[in-house]
GROMACS .gro file of C-alpha atoms in nm:
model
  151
    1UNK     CA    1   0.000   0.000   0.000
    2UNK     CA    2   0.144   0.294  -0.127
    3UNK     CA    3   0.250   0.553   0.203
    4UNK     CA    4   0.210   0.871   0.012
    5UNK     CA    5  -0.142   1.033   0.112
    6UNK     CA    6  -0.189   1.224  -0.210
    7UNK     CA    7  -0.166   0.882  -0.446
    8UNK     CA    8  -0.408   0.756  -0.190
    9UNK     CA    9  -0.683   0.995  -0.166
   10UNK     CA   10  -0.592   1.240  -0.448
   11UNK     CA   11  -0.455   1.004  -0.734
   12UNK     CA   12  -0.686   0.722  -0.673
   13UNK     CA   13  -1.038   0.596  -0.822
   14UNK     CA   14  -1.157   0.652  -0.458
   15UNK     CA   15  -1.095   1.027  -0.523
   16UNK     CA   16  -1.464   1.143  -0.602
   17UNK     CA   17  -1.624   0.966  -0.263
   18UNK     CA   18  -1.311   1.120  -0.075
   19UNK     CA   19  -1.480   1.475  -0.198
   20UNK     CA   20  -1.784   1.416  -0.123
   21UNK     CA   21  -1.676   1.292   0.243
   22UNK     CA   22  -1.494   1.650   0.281
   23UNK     CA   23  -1.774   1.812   0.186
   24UNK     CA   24  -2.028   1.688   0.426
   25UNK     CA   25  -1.701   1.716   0.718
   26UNK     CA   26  -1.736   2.058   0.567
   27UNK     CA   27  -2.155   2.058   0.587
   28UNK     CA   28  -2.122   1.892   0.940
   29UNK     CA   29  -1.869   2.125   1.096
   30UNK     CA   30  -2.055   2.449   0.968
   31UNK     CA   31  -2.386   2.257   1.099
   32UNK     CA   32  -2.285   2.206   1.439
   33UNK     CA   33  -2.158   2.578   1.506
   34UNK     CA   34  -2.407   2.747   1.736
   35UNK     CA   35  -2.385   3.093   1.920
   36UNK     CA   36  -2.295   3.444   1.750
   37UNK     CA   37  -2.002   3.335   1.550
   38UNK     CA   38  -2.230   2.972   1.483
   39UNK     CA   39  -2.507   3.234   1.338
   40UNK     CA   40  -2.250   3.408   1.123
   41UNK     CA   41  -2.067   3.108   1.017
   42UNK     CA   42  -2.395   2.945   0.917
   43UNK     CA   43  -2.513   3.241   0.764
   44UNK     CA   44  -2.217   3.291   0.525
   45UNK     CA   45  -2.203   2.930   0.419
   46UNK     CA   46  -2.626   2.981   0.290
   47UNK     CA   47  -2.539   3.260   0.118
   48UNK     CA   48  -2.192   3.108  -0.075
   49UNK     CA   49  -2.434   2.812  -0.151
   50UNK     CA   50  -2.704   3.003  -0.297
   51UNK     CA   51  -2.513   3.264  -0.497
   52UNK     CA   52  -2.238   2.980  -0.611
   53UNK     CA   53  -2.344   2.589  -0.554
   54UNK     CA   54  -2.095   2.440  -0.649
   55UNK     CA   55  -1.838   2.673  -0.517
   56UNK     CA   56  -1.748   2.452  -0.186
   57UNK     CA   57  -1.704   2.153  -0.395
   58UNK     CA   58  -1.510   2.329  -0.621
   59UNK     CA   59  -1.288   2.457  -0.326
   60UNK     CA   60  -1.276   2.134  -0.192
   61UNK     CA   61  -1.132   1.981  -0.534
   62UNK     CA   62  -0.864   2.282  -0.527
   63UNK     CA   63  -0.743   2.283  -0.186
   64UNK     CA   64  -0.733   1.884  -0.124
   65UNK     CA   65  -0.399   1.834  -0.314
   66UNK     CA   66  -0.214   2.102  -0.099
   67UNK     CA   67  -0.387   1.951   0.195
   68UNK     CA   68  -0.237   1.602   0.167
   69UNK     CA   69   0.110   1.707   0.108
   70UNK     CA   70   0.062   1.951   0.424
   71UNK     CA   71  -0.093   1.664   0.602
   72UNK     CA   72   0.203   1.427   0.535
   73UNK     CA   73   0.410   1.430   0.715
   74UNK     CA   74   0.187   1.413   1.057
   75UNK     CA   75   0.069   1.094   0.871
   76UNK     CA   76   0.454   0.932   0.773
   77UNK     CA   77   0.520   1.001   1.169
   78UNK     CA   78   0.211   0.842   1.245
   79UNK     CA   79   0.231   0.525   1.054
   80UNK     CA   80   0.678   0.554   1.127
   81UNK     CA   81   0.532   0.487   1.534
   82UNK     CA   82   0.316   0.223   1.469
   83UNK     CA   83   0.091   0.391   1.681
   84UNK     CA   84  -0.196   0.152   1.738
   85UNK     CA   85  -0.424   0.425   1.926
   86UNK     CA   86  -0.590   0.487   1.534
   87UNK     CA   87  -0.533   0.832   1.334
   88UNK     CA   88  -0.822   0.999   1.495
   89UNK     CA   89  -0.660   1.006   1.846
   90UNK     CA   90  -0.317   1.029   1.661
   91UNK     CA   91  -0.440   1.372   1.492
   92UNK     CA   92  -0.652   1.454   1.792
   93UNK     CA   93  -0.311   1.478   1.985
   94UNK     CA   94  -0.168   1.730   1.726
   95UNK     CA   95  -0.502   1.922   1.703
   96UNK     CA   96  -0.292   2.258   1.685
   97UNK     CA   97   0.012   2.145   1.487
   98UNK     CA   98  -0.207   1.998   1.217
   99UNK     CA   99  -0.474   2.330   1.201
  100UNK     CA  100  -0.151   2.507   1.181
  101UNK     CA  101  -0.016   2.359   0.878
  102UNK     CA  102  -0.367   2.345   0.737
  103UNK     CA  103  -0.434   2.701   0.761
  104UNK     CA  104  -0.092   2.750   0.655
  105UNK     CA  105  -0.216   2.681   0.277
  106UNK     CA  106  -0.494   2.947   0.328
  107UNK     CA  107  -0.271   3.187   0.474
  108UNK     CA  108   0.010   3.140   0.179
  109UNK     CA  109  -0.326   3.237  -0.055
  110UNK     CA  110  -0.393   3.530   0.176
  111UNK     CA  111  -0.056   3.655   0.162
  112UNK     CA  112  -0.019   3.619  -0.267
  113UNK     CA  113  -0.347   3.830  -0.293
  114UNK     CA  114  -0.310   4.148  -0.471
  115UNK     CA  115  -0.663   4.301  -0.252
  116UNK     CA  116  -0.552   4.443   0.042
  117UNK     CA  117  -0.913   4.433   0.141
  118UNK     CA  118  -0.908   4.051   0.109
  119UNK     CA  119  -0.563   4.049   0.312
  120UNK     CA  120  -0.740   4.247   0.580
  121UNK     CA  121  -1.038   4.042   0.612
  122UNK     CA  122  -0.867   3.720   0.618
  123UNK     CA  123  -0.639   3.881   0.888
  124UNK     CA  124  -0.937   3.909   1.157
  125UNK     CA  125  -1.085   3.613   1.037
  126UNK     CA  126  -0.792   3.362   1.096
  127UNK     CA  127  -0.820   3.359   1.470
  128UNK     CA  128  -1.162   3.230   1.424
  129UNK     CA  129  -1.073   3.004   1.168
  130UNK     CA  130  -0.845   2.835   1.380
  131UNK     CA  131  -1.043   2.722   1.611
  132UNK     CA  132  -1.304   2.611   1.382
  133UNK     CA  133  -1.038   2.390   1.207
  134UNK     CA  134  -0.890   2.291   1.544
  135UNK     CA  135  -1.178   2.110   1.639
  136UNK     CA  136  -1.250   1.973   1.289
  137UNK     CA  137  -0.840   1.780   1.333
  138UNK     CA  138  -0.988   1.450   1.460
  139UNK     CA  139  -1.281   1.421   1.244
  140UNK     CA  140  -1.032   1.460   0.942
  141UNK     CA  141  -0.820   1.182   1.089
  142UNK     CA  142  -1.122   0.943   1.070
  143UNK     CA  143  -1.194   1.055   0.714
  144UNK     CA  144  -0.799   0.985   0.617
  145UNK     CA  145  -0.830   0.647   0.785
  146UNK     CA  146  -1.131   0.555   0.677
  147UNK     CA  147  -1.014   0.646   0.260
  148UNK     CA  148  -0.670   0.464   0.336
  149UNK     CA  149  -0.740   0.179   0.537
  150UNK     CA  150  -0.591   0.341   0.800
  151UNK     CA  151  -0.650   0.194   1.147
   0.00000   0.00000   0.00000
């Protein structure tokens, strides 16, 4: 079986049902925000949906080949440490390491913009985006494990 998380999930015939599992982590995540910042979150997401539907399953399709390669190497040390405590509790245990280098591919995109407004935005955002992806970490591990045969 072939170690490299991008052949696995990206490369492979498995590739369109690996989508559509992002997107309803995506749906789910956004669905279970409540409060003020649940409101906006959920708010924002309607709206994207209506004006654009396709538009998070395009961004899913963009972003997913970045996101393996960031998500790499947390998943070589993983399966290096024969760690038989699964890749849920695995990424669970590296919830802010692995947001980091998630968000890391937004924030590169951020920082090439030429729209200082979209900098700016994306700026005061990010803390709040963090933590959203943060607790999204072990639910991603599940999905990655579940597409790879990963305990």
């Amino acid at each position: 079986m072939p170690e490299d998380l991008r052949t696995q999930l990206v490369d492979s015939p498995q590739y369109p049902e690996f989508v559509s599992d992002c997107r309803q982590l995506v749906d789910d995540e956004v669905a279970s925000k409540s409060g003020a910042t649940g409101l906006t979150v959920k708010s924002a997401y309607k709206m994207v949906q209506k004006l654009k539907p396709n538009m998070i399953d395009e961004a899913v399709k963009d972003l997913l080949p970045e996101l393996t390669s960031r998500l790499q190497p947390f998943y070589a040390d993983y399966r290096s440490a024969g760690n038989g405590a699964g890749l849920s509790s695995y990424f669970e245990s590296r919830q802010d390491e692995i947001s980091e280098a998630l968000l890391g591919l937004t924030d590169d995109r951020a920082e090439r913009s030429n729209r200082g407004t979209i900098k700016k935005a994306y700026g005061m955002l990010r803390p709040q985006g963090k933590k959203h992806v943060t607790v999204a970490v072990p639910k991603l591990g599940e999905l990655i494990a579940k597409h790879t045969g990963t305990n």
